[in-house]
Every structure is written in structure tokens, then in C-alpha cells.
Amino acid sequence: MPTIFIIFGFIFKFYSDDHEPIHVHVVKDGHEAKYNIFPEVQMVYNHGFKNNELKMIESVIEENVEVISGHWKNYFGG
């Protein structure tokens, strides 16, 4: 379960057996959201985060698409 980074207690990660498309999971306090990052940042699901938390999460992902993609490619290859 590779962690990409932790910001304000939100853990941005992917799972070791994940699959394409490139995406990121965000977890905190028992809540989880999943976002695809290409061709644009798009939420796949949200389990428990409030709207203001989702806005912050999306902002962090949008600002770090290349970092997330780089971690994915280094871990899974490609």
C-alpha cells in the first residue's frame, strides 16, 4: 500500500495490486475517496468525506497530478 504523501492527515496512496487507469485513493478517519487523474481529475467514489474536504482533496490532486503519476509509473512500471 504505497503512500504518495500525507497532507493535513489525508493519506494519498494506491494499493499494491491496483490497476489502470492511474488513480489515487485518499483515506482519513475511516473515510475513503478514489479519483482518476487522467484525462482530468475525476472522483470515482466517496465514502464519508464532506464537500469541503472533497474540494481540498481535489485541489491537492490537481496540483500534484505529475507527482502522483510519477509514483504510479515508478511502482507499477510504464
Coordinates of N, CA, C and O in Angstrom, one line a residue:
M1 N 0.9 -1.2 0.0 CA 0.0 0.0 0.0 C 0.9 1.2 0.0 O 1.1 1.9 1.0
P2 N 1.5 1.6 -1.1 CA 2.4 2.7 -1.2 C 1.7 4.0 -1.0 O 0.7 4.4 -1.6
T3 N 2.3 4.8 0.0 CA 1.8 6.1 0.3 C 2.5 7.1 -0.6 O 3.8 7.1 -0.6
I4 N 1.8 8.0 -1.2 CA 2.4 9.1 -2.0 C 2.8 10.2 -1.2 O 3.9 10.7 -1.2
F5 N 1.8 10.7 -0.4 CA 2.1 11.8 0.6 C 0.9 11.9 1.6 O -0.2 11.3 1.3
I6 N 1.1 12.6 2.7 CA 0.1 12.8 3.7 C 0.0 14.4 3.9 O 1.1 15.0 4.2
I7 N -1.2 14.9 3.7 CA -1.4 16.3 3.9 C -2.6 16.5 4.8 O -3.7 16.0 4.5
F8 N -2.4 17.3 5.9 CA -3.5 17.5 6.8 C -4.2 16.3 7.3 O -5.4 16.2 7.5
G9 N -3.4 15.2 7.4 CA -3.9 13.9 7.9 C -4.6 13.1 6.8 O -5.0 11.9 7.0
F10 N -4.7 13.6 5.6 CA -5.3 12.9 4.5 C -4.1 12.1 3.8 O -3.1 12.6 3.5
I11 N -4.3 10.8 3.7 CA -3.3 9.9 3.1 C -3.6 9.7 1.7 O -4.7 9.1 1.4
F12 N -2.7 10.1 0.8 CA -2.9 9.9 -0.6 C -2.1 8.7 -1.0 O -0.8 8.7 -0.8
K13 N -2.7 7.6 -1.5 CA -2.0 6.4 -1.8 C -2.6 5.6 -2.9 O -3.7 6.0 -3.4
F14 N -2.0 4.5 -3.3 CA -2.6 3.5 -4.1 C -2.3 2.1 -3.5 O -1.5 2.0 -2.6
Y15 N -3.0 1.1 -3.9 CA -2.8 -0.2 -3.4 C -1.9 -1.0 -4.2 O -1.8 -0.8 -5.5
S16 N -1.1 -1.9 -3.6 CA -0.1 -2.6 -4.3 C -0.6 -3.5 -5.5 O 0.1 -3.9 -6.4
D17 N -1.9 -3.8 -5.5 CA -2.5 -4.6 -6.5 C -3.5 -3.8 -7.4 O -4.3 -4.3 -8.0
D18 N -3.2 -2.5 -7.4 CA -4.1 -1.6 -8.2 C -4.0 -1.8 -9.7 O -3.1 -2.6 -10.1
H19 N -4.9 -1.2 -10.4 CA -5.0 -1.4 -11.9 C -5.2 0.0 -12.5 O -5.5 1.0 -11.9
E20 N -5.0 0.0 -13.8 CA -5.2 1.2 -14.6 C -6.7 1.5 -14.7 O -7.5 0.5 -14.6
P21 N -7.2 2.7 -14.9 CA -6.4 3.9 -15.2 C -5.7 4.4 -13.9 O -6.1 4.0 -12.8
I22 N -4.7 5.2 -14.1 CA -4.0 5.8 -13.0 C -4.9 6.5 -12.1 O -5.7 7.4 -12.6
H23 N -4.9 6.2 -10.8 CA -5.8 6.8 -9.9 C -5.2 6.9 -8.5 O -4.1 6.3 -8.3
V24 N -5.8 7.6 -7.6 CA -5.3 7.7 -6.2 C -6.4 7.5 -5.3 O -7.6 7.9 -5.5
H25 N -6.1 6.9 -4.2 CA -7.1 6.7 -3.1 C -6.7 7.7 -2.0 O -5.5 7.9 -1.7
V26 N -7.7 8.3 -1.3 CA -7.5 9.2 -0.2 C -8.2 8.7 1.0 O -9.4 8.4 0.9
V27 N -7.5 8.5 2.1 CA -8.2 8.0 3.3 C -7.9 8.9 4.5 O -6.8 9.5 4.6
K28 N -8.8 9.0 5.4 CA -8.7 9.7 6.7 C -9.8 9.3 7.6 O -11.0 9.4 7.1
D29 N -9.6 9.0 8.8 CA -10.6 8.7 9.8 C -11.7 7.8 9.3 O -12.9 8.0 9.6
G30 N -11.3 6.7 8.6 CA -12.2 5.7 8.2 C -13.0 6.1 6.9 O -13.8 5.3 6.5
H31 N -12.7 7.2 6.4 CA -13.4 7.6 5.1 C -12.4 7.4 3.9 O -11.2 7.3 4.1
E32 N -12.9 7.2 2.8 CA -12.1 6.9 1.6 C -12.8 7.5 0.3 O -14.0 7.4 0.2
A33 N -11.9 8.1 -0.5 CA -12.4 8.5 -1.8 C -11.4 8.1 -2.9 O -10.2 7.8 -2.5
K34 N -11.8 7.9 -4.1 CA -11.0 7.4 -5.2 C -11.1 8.4 -6.3 O -12.3 8.8 -6.6
Y35 N -10.0 8.8 -6.9 CA -10.0 9.7 -8.0 C -9.1 9.2 -9.2 O -8.0 8.8 -8.9
N36 N -9.7 9.2 -10.4 CA -8.9 9.0 -11.6 C -8.2 10.4 -11.8 O -8.8 11.4 -11.5
I37 N -7.0 10.3 -12.4 CA -6.3 11.6 -12.6 C -6.2 12.0 -14.1 O -5.8 13.1 -14.4
F38 N -6.4 11.0 -15.0 CA -6.4 11.3 -16.4 C -7.7 10.9 -17.1 O -8.2 9.9 -16.7
P39 N -8.1 11.6 -18.1 CA -7.6 12.8 -18.7 C -7.7 14.1 -17.8 O -7.1 15.1 -18.1
E40 N -8.6 14.0 -16.8 CA -8.7 15.1 -15.9 C -9.1 14.4 -14.5 O -9.5 13.3 -14.5
V41 N -8.9 15.2 -13.5 CA -9.2 14.7 -12.1 C -10.7 14.5 -12.0 O -11.4 15.4 -12.2
Q42 N -11.1 13.3 -11.7 CA -12.5 12.9 -11.6 C -12.7 11.9 -10.4 O -12.1 10.9 -10.4
M43 N -13.6 12.3 -9.6 CA -14.0 11.4 -8.5 C -14.7 10.1 -9.0 O -15.6 10.2 -9.8
V44 N -14.2 9.0 -8.5 CA -14.8 7.7 -8.8 C -15.9 7.4 -7.7 O -17.0 6.9 -8.0
Y45 N -15.5 7.5 -6.5 CA -16.4 7.3 -5.4 C -15.9 8.1 -4.1 O -14.8 8.5 -4.0
N46 N -16.9 8.3 -3.2 CA -16.6 9.0 -2.0 C -17.4 8.2 -0.9 O -18.6 8.0 -1.0
H47 N -16.7 7.8 0.1 CA -17.3 7.1 1.3 C -17.0 7.9 2.5 O -16.1 7.6 3.2
G48 N -17.8 9.0 2.7 CA -17.8 9.7 4.0 C -17.2 11.0 4.1 O -17.4 11.7 5.1
F49 N -16.5 11.5 3.1 CA -15.9 12.8 3.2 C -17.0 13.9 2.9 O -17.9 13.7 2.1
K50 N -16.9 15.0 3.6 CA -17.8 16.2 3.4 C -17.3 17.0 2.2 O -16.2 16.9 1.7
N51 N -18.2 17.8 1.7 CA -17.9 18.6 0.5 C -16.7 19.4 0.6 O -15.9 19.5 -0.3
N52 N -16.5 20.1 1.8 CA -15.3 20.9 1.9 C -14.1 20.1 1.9 O -13.0 20.6 1.4
E53 N -14.1 18.9 2.4 CA -12.9 18.0 2.4 C -12.7 17.6 1.0 O -11.5 17.5 0.5
L54 N -13.7 17.3 0.2 CA -13.5 16.9 -1.2 C -12.9 18.0 -2.0 O -12.1 17.7 -2.9
K55 N -13.3 19.2 -1.8 CA -12.7 20.3 -2.5 C -11.2 20.4 -2.2 O -10.4 20.7 -3.1
M56 N -10.8 20.3 -1.0 CA -9.4 20.3 -0.6 C -8.7 19.2 -1.2 O -7.6 19.3 -1.8
I57 N -9.3 18.0 -1.2 CA -8.6 16.8 -1.8 C -8.4 17.0 -3.3 O -7.3 16.7 -3.8
E58 N -9.5 17.4 -3.9 CA -9.4 17.6 -5.4 C -8.3 18.7 -5.7 O -7.6 18.5 -6.7
S59 N -8.2 19.7 -4.9 CA -7.2 20.7 -5.2 C -5.8 20.2 -5.0 O -4.9 20.4 -5.9
V60 N -5.6 19.4 -4.0 CA -4.3 18.8 -3.8 C -3.9 17.8 -5.0 O -2.8 17.8 -5.5
I61 N -4.9 17.0 -5.4 CA -4.7 16.1 -6.5 C -4.3 16.9 -7.8 O -3.4 16.6 -8.5
E62 N -5.1 17.9 -8.1 CA -4.9 18.7 -9.3 C -3.5 19.3 -9.3 O -2.9 19.4 -10.3
E63 N -3.1 19.8 -8.1 CA -1.7 20.4 -8.0 C -0.6 19.4 -8.1 O 0.6 19.8 -8.3
N64 N -0.9 18.1 -7.9 CA 0.1 17.1 -7.9 C -0.1 15.9 -8.8 O 0.4 14.8 -8.6
V65 N -0.8 16.2 -9.9 CA -1.0 15.1 -10.9 C 0.3 14.5 -11.4 O 0.4 13.2 -11.4
E66 N 1.3 15.3 -11.6 CA 2.5 14.7 -12.1 C 3.3 13.9 -11.1 O 3.9 12.9 -11.4
V67 N 3.2 14.3 -9.8 CA 3.8 13.6 -8.7 C 3.1 12.2 -8.6 O 3.8 11.2 -8.4
I68 N 1.8 12.3 -8.6 CA 1.0 11.0 -8.4 C 1.3 10.1 -9.6 O 1.6 8.9 -9.4
S69 N 1.3 10.6 -10.8 CA 1.6 9.8 -12.0 C 3.0 9.2 -11.9 O 3.2 8.1 -12.3
G70 N 3.9 10.0 -11.5 CA 5.3 9.6 -11.4 C 5.5 8.4 -10.4 O 6.2 7.4 -10.6
H71 N 4.8 8.5 -9.2 CA 4.8 7.5 -8.2 C 4.2 6.2 -8.8 O 4.7 5.1 -8.6
W72 N 3.1 6.4 -9.5 CA 2.4 5.2 -10.1 C 3.4 4.5 -11.1 O 3.5 3.3 -11.0
K73 N 4.0 5.3 -12.0 CA 4.8 4.7 -13.0 C 6.1 4.0 -12.4 O 6.5 3.0 -12.8
N74 N 6.6 4.7 -11.3 CA 7.8 4.1 -10.7 C 7.4 2.8 -10.0 O 8.2 1.8 -10.0
Y75 N 6.2 2.7 -9.4 CA 5.8 1.5 -8.7 C 5.4 0.4 -9.6 O 5.8 -0.8 -9.5
F76 N 4.5 0.7 -10.6 CA 3.9 -0.3 -11.5 C 4.7 -0.5 -12.8 O 4.4 -1.4 -13.5
G77 N 5.6 0.5 -13.1 CA 6.3 0.4 -14.4 C 5.5 1.1 -15.4 O 4.2 1.3 -15.3
G78 N 6.1 1.6 -16.5 CA 5.4 2.2 -17.6 C 5.6 3.6 -17.6 O 5.0 4.4 -18.2

